[in-house]
XYZ file of C-alpha atoms in Angstrom:
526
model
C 34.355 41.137 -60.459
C 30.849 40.365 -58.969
C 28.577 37.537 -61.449
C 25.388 39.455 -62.835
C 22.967 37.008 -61.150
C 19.184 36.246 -61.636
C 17.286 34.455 -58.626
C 14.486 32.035 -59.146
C 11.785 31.916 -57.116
C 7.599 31.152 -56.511
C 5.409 34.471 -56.019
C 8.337 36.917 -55.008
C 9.206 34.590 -51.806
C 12.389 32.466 -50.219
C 12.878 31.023 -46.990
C 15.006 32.195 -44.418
C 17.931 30.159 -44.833
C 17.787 31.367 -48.600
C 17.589 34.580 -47.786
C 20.978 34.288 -45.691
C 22.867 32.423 -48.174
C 21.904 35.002 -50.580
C 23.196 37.391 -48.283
C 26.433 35.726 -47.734
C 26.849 35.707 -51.005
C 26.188 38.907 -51.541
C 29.823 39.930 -52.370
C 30.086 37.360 -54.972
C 26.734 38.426 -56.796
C 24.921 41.644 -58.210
C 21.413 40.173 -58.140
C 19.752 42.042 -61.663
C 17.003 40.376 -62.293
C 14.086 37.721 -60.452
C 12.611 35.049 -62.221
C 8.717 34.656 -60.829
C 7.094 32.042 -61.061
C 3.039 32.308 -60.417
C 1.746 28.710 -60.640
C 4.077 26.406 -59.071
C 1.856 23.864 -56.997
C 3.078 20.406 -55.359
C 0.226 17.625 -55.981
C -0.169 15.878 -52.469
C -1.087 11.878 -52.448
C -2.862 12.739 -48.821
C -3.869 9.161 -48.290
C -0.694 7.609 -49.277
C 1.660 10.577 -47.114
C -0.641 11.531 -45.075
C 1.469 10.602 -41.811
C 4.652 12.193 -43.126
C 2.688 15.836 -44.169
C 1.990 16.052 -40.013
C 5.408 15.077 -39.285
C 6.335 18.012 -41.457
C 4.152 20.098 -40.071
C 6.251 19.524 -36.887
C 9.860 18.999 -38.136
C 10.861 20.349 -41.939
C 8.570 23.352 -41.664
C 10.655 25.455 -38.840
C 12.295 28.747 -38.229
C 14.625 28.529 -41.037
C 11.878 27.776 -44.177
C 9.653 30.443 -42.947
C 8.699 31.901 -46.060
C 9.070 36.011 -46.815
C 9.329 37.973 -49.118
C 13.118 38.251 -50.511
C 14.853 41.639 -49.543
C 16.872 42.050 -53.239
C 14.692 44.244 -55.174
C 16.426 44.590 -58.560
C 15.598 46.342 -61.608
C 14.342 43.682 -63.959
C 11.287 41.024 -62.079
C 9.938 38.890 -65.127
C 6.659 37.082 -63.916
C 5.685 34.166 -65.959
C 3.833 30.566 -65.727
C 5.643 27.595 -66.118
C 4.427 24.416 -67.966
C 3.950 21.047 -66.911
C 5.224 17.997 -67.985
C 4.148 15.287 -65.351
C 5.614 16.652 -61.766
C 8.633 18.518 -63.931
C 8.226 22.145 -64.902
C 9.401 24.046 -67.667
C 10.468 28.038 -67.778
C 8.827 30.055 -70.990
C 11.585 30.527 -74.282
C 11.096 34.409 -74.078
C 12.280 34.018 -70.686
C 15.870 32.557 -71.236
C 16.325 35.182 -73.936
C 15.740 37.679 -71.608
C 18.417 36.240 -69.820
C 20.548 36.107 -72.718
C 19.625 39.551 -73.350
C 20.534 40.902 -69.626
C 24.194 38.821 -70.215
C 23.229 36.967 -67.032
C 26.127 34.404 -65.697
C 24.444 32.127 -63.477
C 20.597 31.696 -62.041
C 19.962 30.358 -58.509
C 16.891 28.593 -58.223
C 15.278 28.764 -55.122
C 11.874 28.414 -56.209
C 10.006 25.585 -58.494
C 9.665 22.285 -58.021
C 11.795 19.778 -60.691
C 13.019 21.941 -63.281
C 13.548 20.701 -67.080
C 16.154 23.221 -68.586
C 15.845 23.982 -72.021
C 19.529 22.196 -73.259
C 19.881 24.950 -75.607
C 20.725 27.602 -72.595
C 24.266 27.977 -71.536
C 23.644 30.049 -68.605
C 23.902 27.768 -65.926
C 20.921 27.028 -63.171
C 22.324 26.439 -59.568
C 20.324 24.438 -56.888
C 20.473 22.985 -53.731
C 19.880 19.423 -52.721
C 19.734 18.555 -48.999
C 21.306 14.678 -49.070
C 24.582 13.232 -50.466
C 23.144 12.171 -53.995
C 26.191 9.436 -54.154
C 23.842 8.091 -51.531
C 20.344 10.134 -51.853
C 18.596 11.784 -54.367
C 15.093 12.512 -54.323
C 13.238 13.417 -50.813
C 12.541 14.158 -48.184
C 15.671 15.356 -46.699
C 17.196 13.806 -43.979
C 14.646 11.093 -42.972
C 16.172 8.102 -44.648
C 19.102 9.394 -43.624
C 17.873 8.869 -39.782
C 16.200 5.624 -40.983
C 19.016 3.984 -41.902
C 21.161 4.946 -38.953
C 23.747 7.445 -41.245
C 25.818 10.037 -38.476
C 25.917 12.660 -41.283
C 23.346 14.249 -44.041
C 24.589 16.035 -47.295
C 24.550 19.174 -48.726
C 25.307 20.065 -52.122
C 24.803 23.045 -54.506
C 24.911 21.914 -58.148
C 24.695 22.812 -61.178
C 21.117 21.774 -62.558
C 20.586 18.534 -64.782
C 17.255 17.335 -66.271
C 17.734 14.274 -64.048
C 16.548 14.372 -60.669
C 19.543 15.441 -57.948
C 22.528 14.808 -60.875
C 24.153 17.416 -61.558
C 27.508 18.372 -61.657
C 28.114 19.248 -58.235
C 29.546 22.674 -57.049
C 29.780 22.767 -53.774
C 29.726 19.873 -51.176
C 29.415 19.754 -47.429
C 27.552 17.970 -44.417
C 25.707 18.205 -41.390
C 25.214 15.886 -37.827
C 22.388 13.701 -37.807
C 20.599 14.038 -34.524
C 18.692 10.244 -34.239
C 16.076 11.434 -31.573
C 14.950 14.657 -33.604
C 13.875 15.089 -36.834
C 13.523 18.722 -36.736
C 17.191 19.390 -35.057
C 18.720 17.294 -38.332
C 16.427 19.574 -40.433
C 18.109 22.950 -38.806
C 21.502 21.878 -39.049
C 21.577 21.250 -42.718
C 19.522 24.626 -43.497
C 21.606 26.186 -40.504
C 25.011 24.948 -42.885
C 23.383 25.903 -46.423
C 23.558 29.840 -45.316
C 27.297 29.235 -46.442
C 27.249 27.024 -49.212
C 25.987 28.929 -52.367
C 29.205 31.537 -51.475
C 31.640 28.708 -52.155
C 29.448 27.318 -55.289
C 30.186 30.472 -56.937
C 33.653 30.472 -56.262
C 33.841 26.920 -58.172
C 31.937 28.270 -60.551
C 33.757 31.267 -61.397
C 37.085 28.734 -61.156
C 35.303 26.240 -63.268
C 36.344 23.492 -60.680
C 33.916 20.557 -59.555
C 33.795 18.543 -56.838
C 34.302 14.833 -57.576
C 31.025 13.569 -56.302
C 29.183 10.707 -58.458
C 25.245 11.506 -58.196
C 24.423 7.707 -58.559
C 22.369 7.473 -54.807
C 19.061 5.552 -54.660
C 16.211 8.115 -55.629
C 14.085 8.235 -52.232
C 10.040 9.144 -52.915
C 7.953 10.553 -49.805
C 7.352 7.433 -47.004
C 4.457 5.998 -46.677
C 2.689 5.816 -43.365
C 3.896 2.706 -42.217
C 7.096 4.047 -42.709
C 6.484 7.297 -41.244
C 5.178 5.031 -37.888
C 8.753 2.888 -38.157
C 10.137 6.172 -38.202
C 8.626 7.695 -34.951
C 9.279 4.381 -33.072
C 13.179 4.407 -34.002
C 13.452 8.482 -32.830
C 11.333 7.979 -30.011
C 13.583 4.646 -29.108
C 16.519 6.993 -29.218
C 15.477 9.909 -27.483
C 15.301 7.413 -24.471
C 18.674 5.716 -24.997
C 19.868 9.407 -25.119
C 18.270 10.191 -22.037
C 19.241 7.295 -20.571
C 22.926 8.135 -20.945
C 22.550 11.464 -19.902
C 21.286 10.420 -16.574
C 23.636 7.949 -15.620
C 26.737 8.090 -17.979
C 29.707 10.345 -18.513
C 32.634 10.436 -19.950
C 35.862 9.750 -17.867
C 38.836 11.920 -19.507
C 42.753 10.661 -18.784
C 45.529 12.169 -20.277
C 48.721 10.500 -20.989
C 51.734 11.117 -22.451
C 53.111 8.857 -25.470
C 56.919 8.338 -26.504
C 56.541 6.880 -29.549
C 56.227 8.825 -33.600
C 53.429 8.120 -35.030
C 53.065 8.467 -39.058
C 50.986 11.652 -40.149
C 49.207 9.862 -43.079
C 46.542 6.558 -43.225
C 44.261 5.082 -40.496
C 46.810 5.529 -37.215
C 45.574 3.457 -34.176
C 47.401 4.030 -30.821
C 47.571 1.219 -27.965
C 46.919 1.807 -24.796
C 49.470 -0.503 -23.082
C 51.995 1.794 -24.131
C 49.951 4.907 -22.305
C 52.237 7.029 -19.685
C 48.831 8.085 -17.894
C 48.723 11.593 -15.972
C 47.648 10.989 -12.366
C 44.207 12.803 -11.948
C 43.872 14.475 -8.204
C 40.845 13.693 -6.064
C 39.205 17.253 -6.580
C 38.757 16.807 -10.194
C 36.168 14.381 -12.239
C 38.902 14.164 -15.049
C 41.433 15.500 -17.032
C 41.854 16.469 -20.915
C 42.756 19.040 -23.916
C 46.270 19.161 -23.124
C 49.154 21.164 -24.370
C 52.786 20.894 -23.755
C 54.310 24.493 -22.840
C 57.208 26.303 -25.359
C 59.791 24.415 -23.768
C 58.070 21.196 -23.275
C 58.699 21.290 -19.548
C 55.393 21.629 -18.596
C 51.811 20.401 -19.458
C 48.428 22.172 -19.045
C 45.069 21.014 -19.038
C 42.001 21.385 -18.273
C 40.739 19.984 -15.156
C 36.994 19.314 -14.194
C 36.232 20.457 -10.344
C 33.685 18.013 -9.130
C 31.924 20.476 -6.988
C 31.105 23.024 -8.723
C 31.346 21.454 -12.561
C 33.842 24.153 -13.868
C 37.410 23.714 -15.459
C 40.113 25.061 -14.159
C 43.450 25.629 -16.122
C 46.393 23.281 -14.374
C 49.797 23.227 -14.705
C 51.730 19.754 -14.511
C 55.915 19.255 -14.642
C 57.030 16.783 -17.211
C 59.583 15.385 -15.046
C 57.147 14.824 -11.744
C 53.015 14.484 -12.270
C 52.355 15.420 -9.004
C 53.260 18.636 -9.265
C 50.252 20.618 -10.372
C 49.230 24.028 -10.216
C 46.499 25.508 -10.907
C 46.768 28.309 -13.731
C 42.763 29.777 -13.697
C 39.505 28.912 -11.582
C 37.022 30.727 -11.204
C 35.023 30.489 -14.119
C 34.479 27.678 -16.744
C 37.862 27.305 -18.633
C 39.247 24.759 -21.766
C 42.226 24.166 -24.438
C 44.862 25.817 -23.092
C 46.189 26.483 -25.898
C 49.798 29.089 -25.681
C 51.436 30.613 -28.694
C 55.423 32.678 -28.120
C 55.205 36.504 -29.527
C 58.610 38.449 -29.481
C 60.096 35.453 -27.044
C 57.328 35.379 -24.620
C 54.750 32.871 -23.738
C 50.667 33.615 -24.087
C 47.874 31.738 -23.151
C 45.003 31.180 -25.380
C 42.269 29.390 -23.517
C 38.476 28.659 -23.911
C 36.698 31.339 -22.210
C 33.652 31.266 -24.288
C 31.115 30.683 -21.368
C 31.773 33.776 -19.536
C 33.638 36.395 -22.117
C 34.985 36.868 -25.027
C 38.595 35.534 -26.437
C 41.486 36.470 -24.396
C 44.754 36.575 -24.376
C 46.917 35.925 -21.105
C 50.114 37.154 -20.662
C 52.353 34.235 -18.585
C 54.531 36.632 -18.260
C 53.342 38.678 -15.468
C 52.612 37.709 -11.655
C 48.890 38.520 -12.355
C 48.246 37.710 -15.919
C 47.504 40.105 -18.025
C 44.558 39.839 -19.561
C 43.966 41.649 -23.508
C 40.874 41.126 -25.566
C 41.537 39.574 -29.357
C 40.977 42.665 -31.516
C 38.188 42.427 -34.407
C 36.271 39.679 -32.449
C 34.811 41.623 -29.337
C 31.504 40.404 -30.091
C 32.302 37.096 -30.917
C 32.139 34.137 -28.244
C 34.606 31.505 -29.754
C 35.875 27.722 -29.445
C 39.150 25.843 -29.422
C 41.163 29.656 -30.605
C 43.907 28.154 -32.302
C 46.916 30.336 -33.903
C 49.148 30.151 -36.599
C 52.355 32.288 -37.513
C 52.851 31.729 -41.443
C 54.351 34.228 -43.922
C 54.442 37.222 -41.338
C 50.567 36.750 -40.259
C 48.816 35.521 -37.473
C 46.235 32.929 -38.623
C 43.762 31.972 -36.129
C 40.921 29.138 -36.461
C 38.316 28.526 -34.269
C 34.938 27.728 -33.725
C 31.640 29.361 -32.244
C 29.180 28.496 -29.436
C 26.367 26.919 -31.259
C 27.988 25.787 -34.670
C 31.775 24.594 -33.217
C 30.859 21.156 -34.114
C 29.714 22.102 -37.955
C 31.901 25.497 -38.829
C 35.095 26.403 -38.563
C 36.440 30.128 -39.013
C 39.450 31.322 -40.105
C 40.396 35.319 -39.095
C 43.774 36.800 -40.235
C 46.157 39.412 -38.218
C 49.657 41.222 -38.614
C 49.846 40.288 -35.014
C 48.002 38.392 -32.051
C 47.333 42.039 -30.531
C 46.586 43.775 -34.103
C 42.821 43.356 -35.787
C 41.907 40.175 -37.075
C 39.682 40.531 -39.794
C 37.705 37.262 -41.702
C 39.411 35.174 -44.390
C 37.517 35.378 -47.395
C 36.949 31.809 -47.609
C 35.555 31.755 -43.911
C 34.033 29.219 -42.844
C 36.641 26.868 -44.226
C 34.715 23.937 -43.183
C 31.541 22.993 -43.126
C 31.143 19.419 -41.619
C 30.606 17.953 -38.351
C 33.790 15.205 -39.308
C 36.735 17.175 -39.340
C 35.922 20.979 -38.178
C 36.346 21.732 -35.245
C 40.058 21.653 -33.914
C 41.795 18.938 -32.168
C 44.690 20.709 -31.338
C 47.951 22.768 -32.194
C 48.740 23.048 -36.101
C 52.353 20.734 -36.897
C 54.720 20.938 -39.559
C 55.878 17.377 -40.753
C 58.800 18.090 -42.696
C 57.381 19.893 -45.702
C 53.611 19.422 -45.076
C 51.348 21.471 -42.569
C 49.392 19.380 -40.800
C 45.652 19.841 -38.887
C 43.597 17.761 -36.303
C 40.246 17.819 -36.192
C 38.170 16.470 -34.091
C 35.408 13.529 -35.588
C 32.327 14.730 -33.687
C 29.716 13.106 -36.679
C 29.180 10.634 -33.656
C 29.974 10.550 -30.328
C 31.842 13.447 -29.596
C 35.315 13.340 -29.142
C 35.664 9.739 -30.130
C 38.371 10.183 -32.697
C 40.595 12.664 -34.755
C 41.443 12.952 -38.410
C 44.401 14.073 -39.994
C 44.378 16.887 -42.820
C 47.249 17.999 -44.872
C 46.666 22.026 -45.432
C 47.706 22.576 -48.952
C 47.637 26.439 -49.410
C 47.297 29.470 -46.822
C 47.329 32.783 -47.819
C 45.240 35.867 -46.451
C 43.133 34.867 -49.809
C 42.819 31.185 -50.053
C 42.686 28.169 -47.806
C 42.839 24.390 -49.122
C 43.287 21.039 -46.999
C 42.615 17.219 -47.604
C 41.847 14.488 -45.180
C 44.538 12.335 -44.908
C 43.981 10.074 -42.150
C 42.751 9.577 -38.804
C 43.831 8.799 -34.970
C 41.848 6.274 -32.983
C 43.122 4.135 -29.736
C 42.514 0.646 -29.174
C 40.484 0.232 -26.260
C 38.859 3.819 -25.681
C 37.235 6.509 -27.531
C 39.419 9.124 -28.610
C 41.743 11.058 -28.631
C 39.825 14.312 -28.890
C 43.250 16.363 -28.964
C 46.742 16.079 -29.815
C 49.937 17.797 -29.275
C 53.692 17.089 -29.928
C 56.644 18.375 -28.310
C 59.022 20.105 -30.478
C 60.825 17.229 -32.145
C 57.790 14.896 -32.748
C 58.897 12.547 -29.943
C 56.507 12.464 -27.684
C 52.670 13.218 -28.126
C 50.281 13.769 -25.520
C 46.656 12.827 -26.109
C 43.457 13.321 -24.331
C 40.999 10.066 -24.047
C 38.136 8.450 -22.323
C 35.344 5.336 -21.296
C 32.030 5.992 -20.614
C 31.516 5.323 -17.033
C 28.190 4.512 -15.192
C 27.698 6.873 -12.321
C 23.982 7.982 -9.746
C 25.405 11.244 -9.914
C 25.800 11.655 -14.017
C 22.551 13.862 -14.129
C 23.122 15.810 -11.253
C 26.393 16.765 -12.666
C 25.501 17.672 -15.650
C 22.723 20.320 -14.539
C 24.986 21.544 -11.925
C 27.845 22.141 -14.454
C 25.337 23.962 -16.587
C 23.999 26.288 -13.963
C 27.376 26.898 -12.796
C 28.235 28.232 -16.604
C 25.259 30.374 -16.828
C-alpha cells in the first residue's frame, strides 16, 4: 500500500536529481498534496564567501540542481510564508493541520532552508543531507570532504530534527570523491541520491533505522583563504593525475593460490606463496580470472598490446603454456561461465560493443543469445546466481559500475529478467561493484566486491548475503582481501572445494608509452 505523501518545496520548483528520486519513488508514494513555500531566501555574507559563491557557480550549480518546475501536480497545493527565527524557518500551524486533516504519512522536504518542526506533529519530515553527519554536518557538501583528503562523501535521508543534520537517519549510502574536481564529486552524490529516498521509505514503512551517530563537526561556508587552499590542493591533483596517466599503468598478473583462506576479518595474502600465470609476449597483462566447471581450465582476460583490446584466453591448470584464445575481436572482460541443464555458458563483459550475451561453449562456433529483459541495457561484471529455482543476476552499468549495483531476477538464464524491487542493492563506491563469482561457505553466501573508493582495483571486501528472495536482498561487510606487496586483488574465484583460489593483482609500472596506450585502447573501443 502506497504512503499518502506531501512534498515540500520553494515556489512550485525541485532540482533535477529531486525530481528523479521522486520518480523512483514513485511506486512507494501517492504524492496528494505540495507544501509551497513563497519567501524562502538564503542571506549571503558576499565579502566573507565571496570566493566559494564563484566556485559554485562553477561546481555545485550543474546539470543535476537545475531548477524546474516539479512534474507531480496533485490535488491539494497549500502556498504559505514561513517565519524566521535567525537562519531557521518555521511552517504556519494551519498548515500541519491540513496535513493532519489530509491523513498524510510522511513529507519530503525538498525545499526550505533549516527547518524548525513544530514537536507537536507526528507526521514525520524526510530530508536529505549530502555528507556523513558522524563526520559532517552543516555545508557545503563535499568540499571538506576533498579538503581533508576523505576517498568517499555521504549521503543520508533522515528523518528531520530541530538540530542541524541529526536526525534519525533513514537511509545511508556514499559516493567517490574525485580530488581534482569539485564538480565531478558534486554529480556523483546527486547522481546516487536519485535512489535513496526509495529505500528511506522502505525503512520508514519498516520502522527500521540505520545505526549512524549524527555527532560530525558542523562545517559553515569557507572563507576565501580557504576557498584559495582549496583550488591549490585540486589543481595539485589534477596534475599528479595527469601525471600518472601519461606515464603509469597498471601491470595485471594472475596467479593461482593453494592455500584456504578464512571468509571473515581483515585477510591479507603473501605474495611469496603466489603460483604466477606466465603472461605471453602479445599481451600487456593478464587478470579477472575464472576457473572453468571442472576446474581444469582458467580464463582470463588478456590485454593485446597493439591494438588495446581484451581478448578472452583459455589456460590448462596442469600446463600454463597452453593458452587459447576464446574471443578477439572486440574489447572483452570477466569471463565469467555459469552450467544450465549440464552445459557450460560464458558470461563475459561485452559492454563496449553490445549488449549482454550469453555464449554457448558448447558449440564449434559459439552461440551467441542476447539476456532477455535487458536489450537496452549495456552492463558490467554480469554475474549469476541459481538460488531457490531462480536465476539471480548482479551487475553493474557503464557509467555508475563503480557506485550501483543491480540486481535482475529470471526463471532461467534464457527467460526475462525483470528488476528486483530493491534494485540498486548498493549504492557505494566500497563494496559494489563485483569482484567475482558468488561462494557458499558452509551455511553462509558469500560476495566480493571490489574497493574502488580509491585506486581502483586495489582491494576486495567480503560480504555475507543474509536474505535473497525475488522481494528482498540484505548483506553485511564482513571483511576484506588485500596482498602484501601489491594492490589488489580486484577478483577472486575458488575451485569447487575451496582449495585453491585464483586472484587477479598488480604494481604500477612506469612506462613512455602509458599515454599512448591509453588513447589507443580508447579509440579502439569506440
Amino acid at each position: 500500500m502506497k504512503l499518502r505523501a506531501a512534498i515540500l518545496v520553494d515556489r512550485l520548483s525541485v532540482t533535477k536529481w529531486q525530481q528523479a528520486a521522486l520518480d523512483a519513488a514513485q511506486e512507494k508514494i501517492e504524492i496528494v498534496m505540495l507544501l509551497n513555500c513563497q519567501n524562502t531566501y538564503t542571506k549571503k555574507r558576499i565579502f566573507k564567501n565571496f570566493l566559494y559563491y564563484i566556485l559554485n557557480i562553477f561546481t555545485l550549480r550543474n546539470n543535476l540542481t537545475k531548477i524546474k518546475k516539479i512534474k507531480q501536480k496533485p490535488p491539494i497545493i497549500i502556498n504559505f510564508n514561513s517565519s524566521y527565527n535567525g537562519n531557521w524557518q518555521s511552517i504556519p500551524k494551519w498548515v500541519y493541520s491540513s496535513l493532519d486533516k489530509e491523513k498524510i504519512d510522511l513529507v519530503i522536504k525538498f525545499g526550505m532552508s533549516l527547518l524548525h518542526v513544530d514537536n507537536t506533529n507526528l507526521t514525520p519530515f524526510l530530508s536529505y543531507h549530502h555528507g556523513d553527519p558522524s563526520k559532517y554536518r552543516g555545508r557545503p557538501a563535499g568540499f571538506y570532504e576533498i579538503l581533508n583528503g576523505d576517498l568517499t562523501s555521504g549521503i543520508i535521508v533522515q528523518k528531520i530534527s530541530n538540530k542541524i543534520d541529526s536526525g534519525k537517519v533513514l537511509a545511508f549510502s556514499t559516493s567517490k570523491i574525485v580530488n581534482f574536481s569539485y564538480k565531478r564529486t558534486a554529480l556523483n552524490f546527486y547522481e546516487n541520491s536519485e535512489y535513496l529516498l526509495k529505500k528511506a521509505i522502505d525503512n520508514l514503512n519498516k520502522g527500521e533505522f540505520i545505526n549512524l551517530i549524527p555527532d560530525g563537526k558542523n562545517y559553515r561556508l569557507p572563507n576565501n583563504f580557504t576557498v584559495i587552499k582549496f583550488v591549490a590542493l585540486m589543481f595539485l591533483n589534477a596534475i599528479r593525475k595527469l601525471y600518472y596517466g601519461l606515464f603509469f599503468e597498471k601491470k595485471w598478473k594472475v596467479a593461482i593460490l593453494n592455500k584456504k583462506i578464512s571468509l571473515k576479518g581483515e585477510q591479507k595474502i603473501f605474495s611469496k606463496d603466489f603460483i604466477e600465470i606466465p603472461v605471453k609476449s602479445k599481451y600487456n597483462f593478464y587478470a579477472d580470472p575464472f576457473f572453468s566447471k571442472d576446474g581444469n581450465k582458467i580464463r582470463l582476460e588478456a590485454l593485446d598490446k597493439i591494438t588495446g583490446l581484451g581478448d578472452i584466453l583459455e589456460i590448462e591448470t596442469n600446463n600454463f603454456f597452453k593458452q587459447e584464445v576464446l574471443l578477439s575481436g572486440n574489447h572483452y572482460s570477466y569471463p565469467f561461465s555459469f552450467e544450465y541443464k549440464e552445459k557450460e555458458y560464458l558470461l563475459p563483459e561485452v559492454s563496449t560493443h553490445s549488449s549482454q550475451l550469453i555464449y554457448n561453449l558448447n558449440t564449434k562456433i559459439y552461440e551467441k543469445h542476447l539476456i532477455k529483459g535487458l536489450e537496452s541495457k549495456r552492463i558490467v561484471d554480469a554475474t549469476l546466481l541459481k538460488k531457490d529455482d531462480y536465476y539471480f543476476l548482479f551487475f553493474g552499468e557503464i557509467g555508475t559500475d563503480h557506485t550501483l549495483l543491480n540486481l535482475w531476477y529470471s526463471s532461467s538464464p534464457f527467460d526475462k529478467f525483470i528488476s528486483h524491487p530493491m534494485s540498486p542493492i548498493v549504492i557505494s563506491p566500497e563494496h559494489a561493484r563485483m569482484g567475482g563469482r558468488l561462494l557458499y561457505d558452509s551455511d553462509r553466501l558469500i560476495r566480493f566486491g571490489q574497493n574502488n573508493a580509491g585506486e581502483y582495483g586495489c582491494s576486495l571486501v567480503i560480504l555475507e548475503v543474509l536474505n535473497l528472495t525475488t522481494t528482498l536482498y540484505q548483506e553485511k561487510l564482513i571483511g576484506s582481501v588485500t596482498i602484501d606487496n601489491y594492490k589488489g586483488p580486484h577478483s577472486l574465484c575458488f575451485n569447487s572445494d575451496a582449495s585453491k583460489i585464483l586472484l587477479d593483482f598488480y604494481k604500477n609500472k612506469f612506462s613512455l608509452l602509458a599515454g599512448l596506450r591509453r588513447i589507443k585502447a580508447k579509440l579502439n573501443k569506440k
